[in-house]
Amino acid sequence: MNSEATTDIENDTSLQAAEIAAQNDLFRKALIDPAAAIEMHSKGIQGQVFVTPGVSGEGMEFQTAALAAVASDDQFDEGNDPYGDHTFGTVTISDQKLFWKIDLYDADYTYGSETRKGIE
């Protein structure tokens, strides 16, 4: 990225949101797509997945279906994605509505990301 583009994204919250959305979409896609996982790694994007006890208690088939649904979720609008960064969504598996959320942290998963603070 050239220095002018870097300055633009540092000062434009809509550009920041679009970049975060692209990274979040890639992270979710990588849950089920090895090529996306390779792309994510090559771009230096990292992440961890946490599954609640309620979801894990439903068994492996349910968890697999839930991850696949989250990976392919593309239902974003102003009502459920007011910042345009694709950090939250809902999916339905076996008549159960599940919520998923992506939180942005620093590389050590210790503190919230400085980038995200500029969007809110």
Coordinates of N, CA, C and O in Angstrom, one line a residue:
M1 N 0.9 -1.2 0.0 CA 0.0 0.0 0.0 C 0.9 1.2 0.0 O 1.8 1.3 0.8
N2 N 0.6 2.2 -0.9 CA 1.4 3.4 -0.9 C 1.1 4.3 0.2 O 0.1 4.2 0.9
S3 N 2.0 5.3 0.5 CA 1.8 6.2 1.6 C 0.5 7.0 1.5 O -0.1 7.3 2.6
E4 N 0.1 7.4 0.3 CA -1.1 8.2 0.2 C -2.3 7.4 0.6 O -3.2 7.8 1.3
A5 N -2.3 6.1 0.1 CA -3.4 5.2 0.5 C -3.5 4.9 2.0 O -4.5 4.9 2.6
T6 N -2.3 4.8 2.6 CA -2.2 4.6 4.0 C -2.8 5.8 4.8 O -3.5 5.7 5.7
T7 N -2.4 7.0 4.3 CA -3.0 8.2 5.0 C -4.5 8.3 4.8 O -5.2 8.6 5.7
D8 N -5.0 7.9 3.6 CA -6.4 7.9 3.4 C -7.1 7.0 4.4 O -8.1 7.4 5.0
I9 N -6.6 5.8 4.5 CA -7.3 4.8 5.4 C -7.2 5.3 6.9 O -8.1 5.0 7.7
E10 N -6.1 5.9 7.2 CA -5.9 6.4 8.6 C -6.9 7.5 9.0 O -7.3 7.6 10.1
N11 N -7.4 8.2 8.0 CA -8.2 9.4 8.2 C -9.7 9.1 7.8 O -10.5 10.0 8.1
D12 N -10.0 8.0 7.2 CA -11.3 7.8 6.7 C -11.9 6.6 7.3 O -11.5 5.4 7.0
T13 N -12.9 6.8 8.2 CA -13.5 5.6 8.9 C -14.2 4.7 8.0 O -14.3 3.5 8.3
S14 N -14.8 5.2 6.9 CA -15.5 4.3 6.0 C -14.5 3.4 5.3 O -14.8 2.2 5.0
L15 N -13.3 3.9 4.9 CA -12.2 3.0 4.4 C -11.7 2.0 5.4 O -11.5 0.9 5.1
Q16 N -11.6 2.4 6.6 CA -11.2 1.5 7.7 C -12.2 0.4 7.9 O -11.9 -0.8 8.0
A17 N -13.5 0.8 7.9 CA -14.6 -0.2 8.0 C -14.5 -1.2 6.8 O -14.7 -2.4 7.0
A18 N -14.3 -0.7 5.6 CA -14.3 -1.6 4.5 C -13.1 -2.6 4.5 O -13.2 -3.7 4.2
E19 N -12.0 -2.1 5.0 CA -10.8 -2.9 5.2 C -11.0 -4.0 6.2 O -10.7 -5.2 6.1
I20 N -11.6 -3.6 7.4 CA -11.9 -4.5 8.4 C -12.9 -5.5 8.0 O -12.8 -6.7 8.2
A21 N -13.9 -5.1 7.2 CA -15.0 -6.0 6.7 C -14.3 -7.1 5.8 O -14.6 -8.3 5.9
A22 N -13.4 -6.6 4.9 CA -12.7 -7.6 4.0 C -11.9 -8.6 4.8 O -11.9 -9.8 4.5
Q23 N -11.2 -8.1 5.8 CA -10.4 -9.1 6.7 C -11.3 -10.0 7.4 O -11.1 -11.2 7.6
N24 N -12.4 -9.5 8.0 CA -13.4 -10.3 8.7 C -14.0 -11.4 7.8 O -14.2 -12.5 8.2
D25 N -14.4 -11.0 6.6 CA -15.0 -11.9 5.7 C -14.0 -13.0 5.3 O -14.3 -14.2 5.2
L26 N -12.7 -12.6 5.1 CA -11.7 -13.6 4.8 C -11.5 -14.6 6.0 O -11.4 -15.8 5.8
F27 N -11.4 -14.0 7.2 CA -11.3 -14.8 8.4 C -12.4 -15.9 8.5 O -12.2 -17.0 8.7
R28 N -13.6 -15.4 8.3 CA -14.8 -16.3 8.4 C -14.7 -17.4 7.3 O -15.0 -18.5 7.5
K29 N -14.4 -16.9 6.1 CA -14.3 -17.9 4.9 C -13.3 -18.9 5.2 O -13.4 -20.1 4.8
A30 N -12.2 -18.5 5.8 CA -11.1 -19.5 6.1 C -11.5 -20.6 7.1 O -10.8 -21.6 7.2
L31 N -12.6 -20.4 7.8 CA -13.1 -21.5 8.7 C -13.3 -22.8 7.9 O -13.2 -23.9 8.5
I32 N -13.7 -22.7 6.6 CA -14.0 -23.9 5.9 C -13.3 -24.0 4.6 O -13.4 -25.0 3.9
D33 N -12.5 -23.0 4.2 CA -11.9 -22.9 2.9 C -10.4 -22.8 3.0 O -9.8 -21.8 3.4
P34 N -9.6 -23.9 2.7 CA -8.2 -23.9 2.9 C -7.5 -22.8 2.1 O -6.5 -22.3 2.5
A35 N -8.0 -22.5 0.9 CA -7.3 -21.5 0.1 C -7.5 -20.1 0.8 O -6.6 -19.3 0.8
A36 N -8.6 -19.9 1.4 CA -8.8 -18.6 2.2 C -7.9 -18.6 3.4 O -7.4 -17.5 3.7
A37 N -7.7 -19.8 4.0 CA -6.8 -19.8 5.2 C -5.4 -19.5 4.7 O -4.7 -18.7 5.5
I38 N -5.0 -19.9 3.6 CA -3.6 -19.6 3.1 C -3.5 -18.1 2.8 O -2.5 -17.5 3.1
E39 N -4.6 -17.6 2.1 CA -4.6 -16.1 1.8 C -4.5 -15.3 3.1 O -3.8 -14.3 3.2
M40 N -5.3 -15.7 4.1 CA -5.4 -15.0 5.4 C -4.0 -15.0 6.0 O -3.5 -13.9 6.4
H41 N -3.3 -16.1 6.0 CA -2.0 -16.2 6.6 C -1.0 -15.4 5.8 O -0.2 -14.7 6.4
S42 N -1.1 -15.4 4.5 CA -0.1 -14.6 3.7 C -0.3 -13.1 3.9 O 0.6 -12.3 3.7
K43 N -1.5 -12.7 4.3 CA -1.8 -11.3 4.6 C -1.5 -10.9 6.0 O -1.7 -9.7 6.4
G44 N -1.1 -11.9 6.8 CA -0.7 -11.6 8.2 C -2.0 -11.5 9.1 O -1.9 -10.9 10.2
I45 N -3.1 -11.9 8.6 CA -4.3 -11.9 9.4 C -4.3 -13.1 10.3 O -4.1 -14.2 9.8
Q46 N -4.6 -12.9 11.6 CA -4.6 -14.1 12.5 C -5.9 -14.0 13.3 O -6.6 -12.9 13.4
G47 N -6.3 -15.1 13.9 CA -7.5 -15.1 14.7 C -7.7 -16.4 15.5 O -7.0 -17.3 15.2
Q48 N -8.6 -16.4 16.4 CA -9.0 -17.5 17.2 C -10.5 -17.7 17.1 O -11.2 -16.7 17.1
V49 N -10.9 -18.9 17.2 CA -12.4 -19.2 17.2 C -12.7 -19.7 18.6 O -12.0 -20.6 19.1
F50 N -13.7 -19.1 19.2 CA -14.2 -19.6 20.5 C -15.7 -20.1 20.3 O -16.4 -19.4 19.7
V51 N -16.0 -21.3 20.8 CA -17.3 -21.8 20.7 C -17.9 -21.9 22.1 O -17.2 -22.4 23.0
T52 N -19.1 -21.4 22.3 CA -19.7 -21.5 23.6 C -20.0 -22.9 24.0 O -20.2 -23.8 23.1
P53 N -20.1 -23.2 25.3 CA -20.5 -24.5 25.8 C -21.8 -25.0 25.2 O -22.0 -26.2 24.9
G54 N -22.8 -24.0 25.0 CA -24.1 -24.4 24.5 C -24.0 -25.0 23.0 O -24.6 -25.9 22.7
V55 N -23.1 -24.3 22.2 CA -22.9 -24.8 20.9 C -22.1 -26.1 20.9 O -22.5 -27.1 20.2
S56 N -21.1 -26.2 21.6 CA -20.3 -27.4 21.6 C -21.1 -28.6 22.2 O -20.9 -29.7 21.8
G57 N -22.0 -28.3 23.1 CA -22.8 -29.4 23.7 C -23.8 -30.0 22.7 O -24.4 -31.0 22.9
E58 N -24.0 -29.3 21.5 CA -24.9 -29.8 20.5 C -24.2 -30.9 19.6 O -24.9 -31.5 18.8
G59 N -23.0 -31.1 19.8 CA -22.3 -32.2 19.0 C -21.5 -31.6 17.8 O -21.7 -30.5 17.4
M60 N -20.6 -32.5 17.3 CA -19.7 -32.1 16.2 C -20.5 -31.7 14.9 O -20.1 -30.8 14.3
E61 N -21.5 -32.5 14.6 CA -22.2 -32.2 13.4 C -22.9 -30.8 13.4 O -22.8 -30.0 12.5
F62 N -23.4 -30.4 14.6 CA -24.0 -29.1 14.8 C -22.9 -28.0 14.7 O -23.1 -27.0 14.0
Q63 N -21.8 -28.3 15.3 CA -20.7 -27.3 15.3 C -20.2 -27.1 13.9 O -20.0 -25.9 13.5
T64 N -20.1 -28.1 13.2 CA -19.6 -28.0 11.8 C -20.6 -27.2 10.9 O -20.2 -26.4 10.1
A65 N -21.9 -27.5 11.1 CA -22.9 -26.7 10.4 C -22.9 -25.3 10.8 O -23.0 -24.4 9.9
A66 N -22.7 -25.0 12.1 CA -22.6 -23.6 12.6 C -21.4 -22.9 12.0 O -21.6 -21.7 11.5
L67 N -20.2 -23.5 12.0 CA -19.1 -22.8 11.4 C -19.2 -22.6 9.9 O -18.9 -21.5 9.4
A68 N -19.8 -23.6 9.2 CA -20.1 -23.4 7.8 C -21.0 -22.2 7.5 O -20.9 -21.4 6.6
A69 N -22.1 -22.1 8.4 CA -23.0 -21.0 8.2 C -22.4 -19.7 8.5 O -22.7 -18.7 7.8
V70 N -21.6 -19.6 9.5 CA -20.9 -18.4 9.8 C -19.9 -18.0 8.7 O -19.9 -16.8 8.3
A71 N -19.2 -19.0 8.2 CA -18.3 -18.7 7.1 C -18.9 -18.1 5.9 O -18.3 -17.3 5.2
S72 N -20.1 -18.5 5.6 CA -20.8 -18.1 4.4 C -21.8 -17.0 4.6 O -22.5 -16.5 3.7
D73 N -22.0 -16.5 5.8 CA -23.0 -15.5 6.1 C -22.6 -14.2 5.4 O -21.5 -13.7 5.5
D74 N -23.6 -13.7 4.6 CA -23.4 -12.5 3.9 C -24.6 -11.5 4.1 O -24.8 -10.7 3.2
Q75 N -25.4 -11.7 5.1 CA -26.6 -10.9 5.4 C -26.2 -9.7 6.2 O -26.5 -9.7 7.4
F76 N -25.7 -8.7 5.6 CA -25.3 -7.5 6.3 C -26.1 -6.3 5.8 O -26.3 -6.1 4.6
D77 N -26.6 -5.5 6.7 CA -27.3 -4.3 6.3 C -27.1 -3.3 7.5 O -26.5 -3.6 8.5
E78 N -27.7 -2.1 7.3 CA -27.4 -1.1 8.3 C -28.0 -1.4 9.7 O -27.5 -1.0 10.7
G79 N -29.0 -2.3 9.7 CA -29.6 -2.7 11.0 C -28.7 -3.6 11.8 O -28.7 -3.5 13.0
N80 N -28.0 -4.5 11.1 CA -27.2 -5.5 11.9 C -25.7 -5.2 11.7 O -24.9 -5.9 12.3
D81 N -25.3 -4.2 10.9 CA -23.9 -3.9 10.6 C -23.8 -2.4 10.5 O -23.4 -1.9 9.4
P82 N -24.1 -1.6 11.5 CA -24.1 -0.2 11.4 C -22.8 0.4 11.0 O -22.7 1.5 10.5
Y83 N -21.6 -0.2 11.4 CA -20.3 0.3 11.0 C -19.8 -0.2 9.7 O -18.8 0.3 9.3
G84 N -20.5 -1.2 9.1 CA -20.0 -1.7 7.8 C -18.8 -2.5 7.9 O -18.1 -2.7 6.9
D85 N -18.5 -3.1 9.1 CA -17.2 -3.9 9.3 C -17.4 -5.4 9.4 O -16.5 -6.1 9.6
H86 N -18.7 -5.9 9.3 CA -19.0 -7.3 9.3 C -18.4 -8.0 10.6 O -17.8 -9.1 10.5
T87 N -18.7 -7.4 11.7 CA -18.2 -8.0 13.0 C -19.3 -8.8 13.8 O -19.0 -9.3 14.8
F88 N -20.5 -8.8 13.2 CA -21.6 -9.5 14.0 C -22.6 -10.1 13.0 O -22.8 -9.5 11.9
G89 N -23.2 -11.2 13.4 CA -24.2 -11.7 12.5 C -25.0 -12.8 13.3 O -24.7 -13.2 14.4
T90 N -26.0 -13.3 12.6 CA -26.8 -14.4 13.1 C -27.0 -15.4 12.0 O -27.0 -15.1 10.8
V91 N -27.0 -16.7 12.5 CA -27.3 -17.8 11.6 C -28.3 -18.7 12.3 O -28.4 -18.7 13.5
T92 N -29.0 -19.5 11.6 CA -29.9 -20.5 12.2 C -29.5 -21.9 11.8 O -29.4 -22.2 10.6
I93 N -29.3 -22.7 12.8 CA -28.9 -24.1 12.6 C -29.9 -25.0 13.4 O -30.1 -24.8 14.6
S94 N -30.6 -25.9 12.7 CA -31.5 -26.8 13.3 C -32.6 -26.0 14.2 O -32.8 -26.4 15.3
D95 N -33.1 -25.0 13.6 CA -34.1 -24.1 14.2 C -33.6 -23.4 15.4 O -34.4 -22.9 16.2
Q96 N -32.3 -23.3 15.6 CA -31.7 -22.6 16.7 C -31.0 -21.3 16.1 O -30.1 -21.5 15.3
K97 N -31.3 -20.2 16.6 CA -30.7 -18.9 16.2 C -29.4 -18.8 17.0 O -29.4 -18.8 18.2
L98 N -28.3 -18.6 16.2 CA -27.0 -18.4 16.8 C -26.5 -17.0 16.5 O -26.7 -16.6 15.3
F99 N -25.8 -16.4 17.4 CA -25.1 -15.1 17.2 C -23.6 -15.4 17.1 O -23.1 -16.2 17.8
W100 N -23.0 -14.7 16.1 CA -21.5 -14.8 16.0 C -21.0 -13.4 16.1 O -21.7 -12.4 15.8
K101 N -19.8 -13.2 16.6 CA -19.2 -11.9 16.8 C -17.7 -12.0 16.6 O -17.1 -13.0 17.0
I102 N -17.1 -11.0 16.0 CA -15.7 -10.9 15.8 C -15.2 -9.7 16.6 O -15.8 -8.6 16.3
D103 N -14.3 -9.9 17.5 CA -13.7 -8.7 18.2 C -12.3 -8.6 17.7 O -11.6 -9.6 17.5
L104 N -11.9 -7.3 17.6 CA -10.5 -7.1 17.1 C -9.6 -6.8 18.3 O -9.9 -6.0 19.2
Y105 N -8.4 -7.5 18.3 CA -7.4 -7.4 19.3 C -6.1 -7.1 18.7 O -5.9 -7.2 17.5
D106 N -5.1 -6.8 19.6 CA -3.8 -6.6 19.1 C -3.2 -8.0 18.8 O -3.9 -9.0 19.0
A107 N -2.0 -8.1 18.3 CA -1.4 -9.4 17.9 C -1.3 -10.4 19.0 O -1.2 -11.6 18.7
D108 N -1.2 -9.9 20.2 CA -1.0 -10.8 21.4 C -2.3 -11.2 22.0 O -2.4 -11.9 23.0
Y109 N -3.4 -10.7 21.5 CA -4.8 -10.9 22.0 C -4.9 -10.4 23.4 O -5.6 -11.0 24.3
T110 N -4.2 -9.3 23.7 CA -4.3 -8.7 25.1 C -5.1 -7.5 25.1 O -5.9 -7.4 26.1
Y111 N -5.0 -6.7 24.1 CA -5.8 -5.4 24.2 C -6.6 -5.3 22.9 O -6.3 -5.9 21.9
G112 N -7.6 -4.4 23.0 CA -8.4 -4.1 21.8 C -7.6 -3.4 20.7 O -6.6 -2.7 21.0
S113 N -7.9 -3.6 19.5 CA -7.2 -3.0 18.4 C -7.4 -1.5 18.4 O -8.5 -1.0 18.5
E114 N -6.3 -0.8 18.1 CA -6.4 0.7 18.0 C -7.2 1.1 16.8 O -7.9 2.1 16.8
T115 N -7.1 0.3 15.7 CA -7.8 0.6 14.5 C -9.3 0.6 14.7 O -10.0 1.6 14.3
R116 N -9.9 -0.3 15.4 CA -11.3 -0.4 15.7 C -11.8 0.8 16.5 O -12.9 1.3 16.3
K117 N -10.9 1.3 17.4 CA -11.4 2.4 18.2 C -11.7 3.7 17.4 O -12.5 4.5 17.7
G118 N -11.1 3.8 16.2 CA -11.3 5.0 15.3 C -12.7 4.9 14.6 O -13.2 5.9 14.2
I119 N -13.3 3.7 14.5 CA -14.5 3.6 13.8 C -15.7 3.9 14.7 O -16.7 4.4 14.2
E120 N -15.6 3.6 15.9 CA -16.8 3.8 16.8 C -17.1 5.2 17.2 O -16.8 6.1 16.9

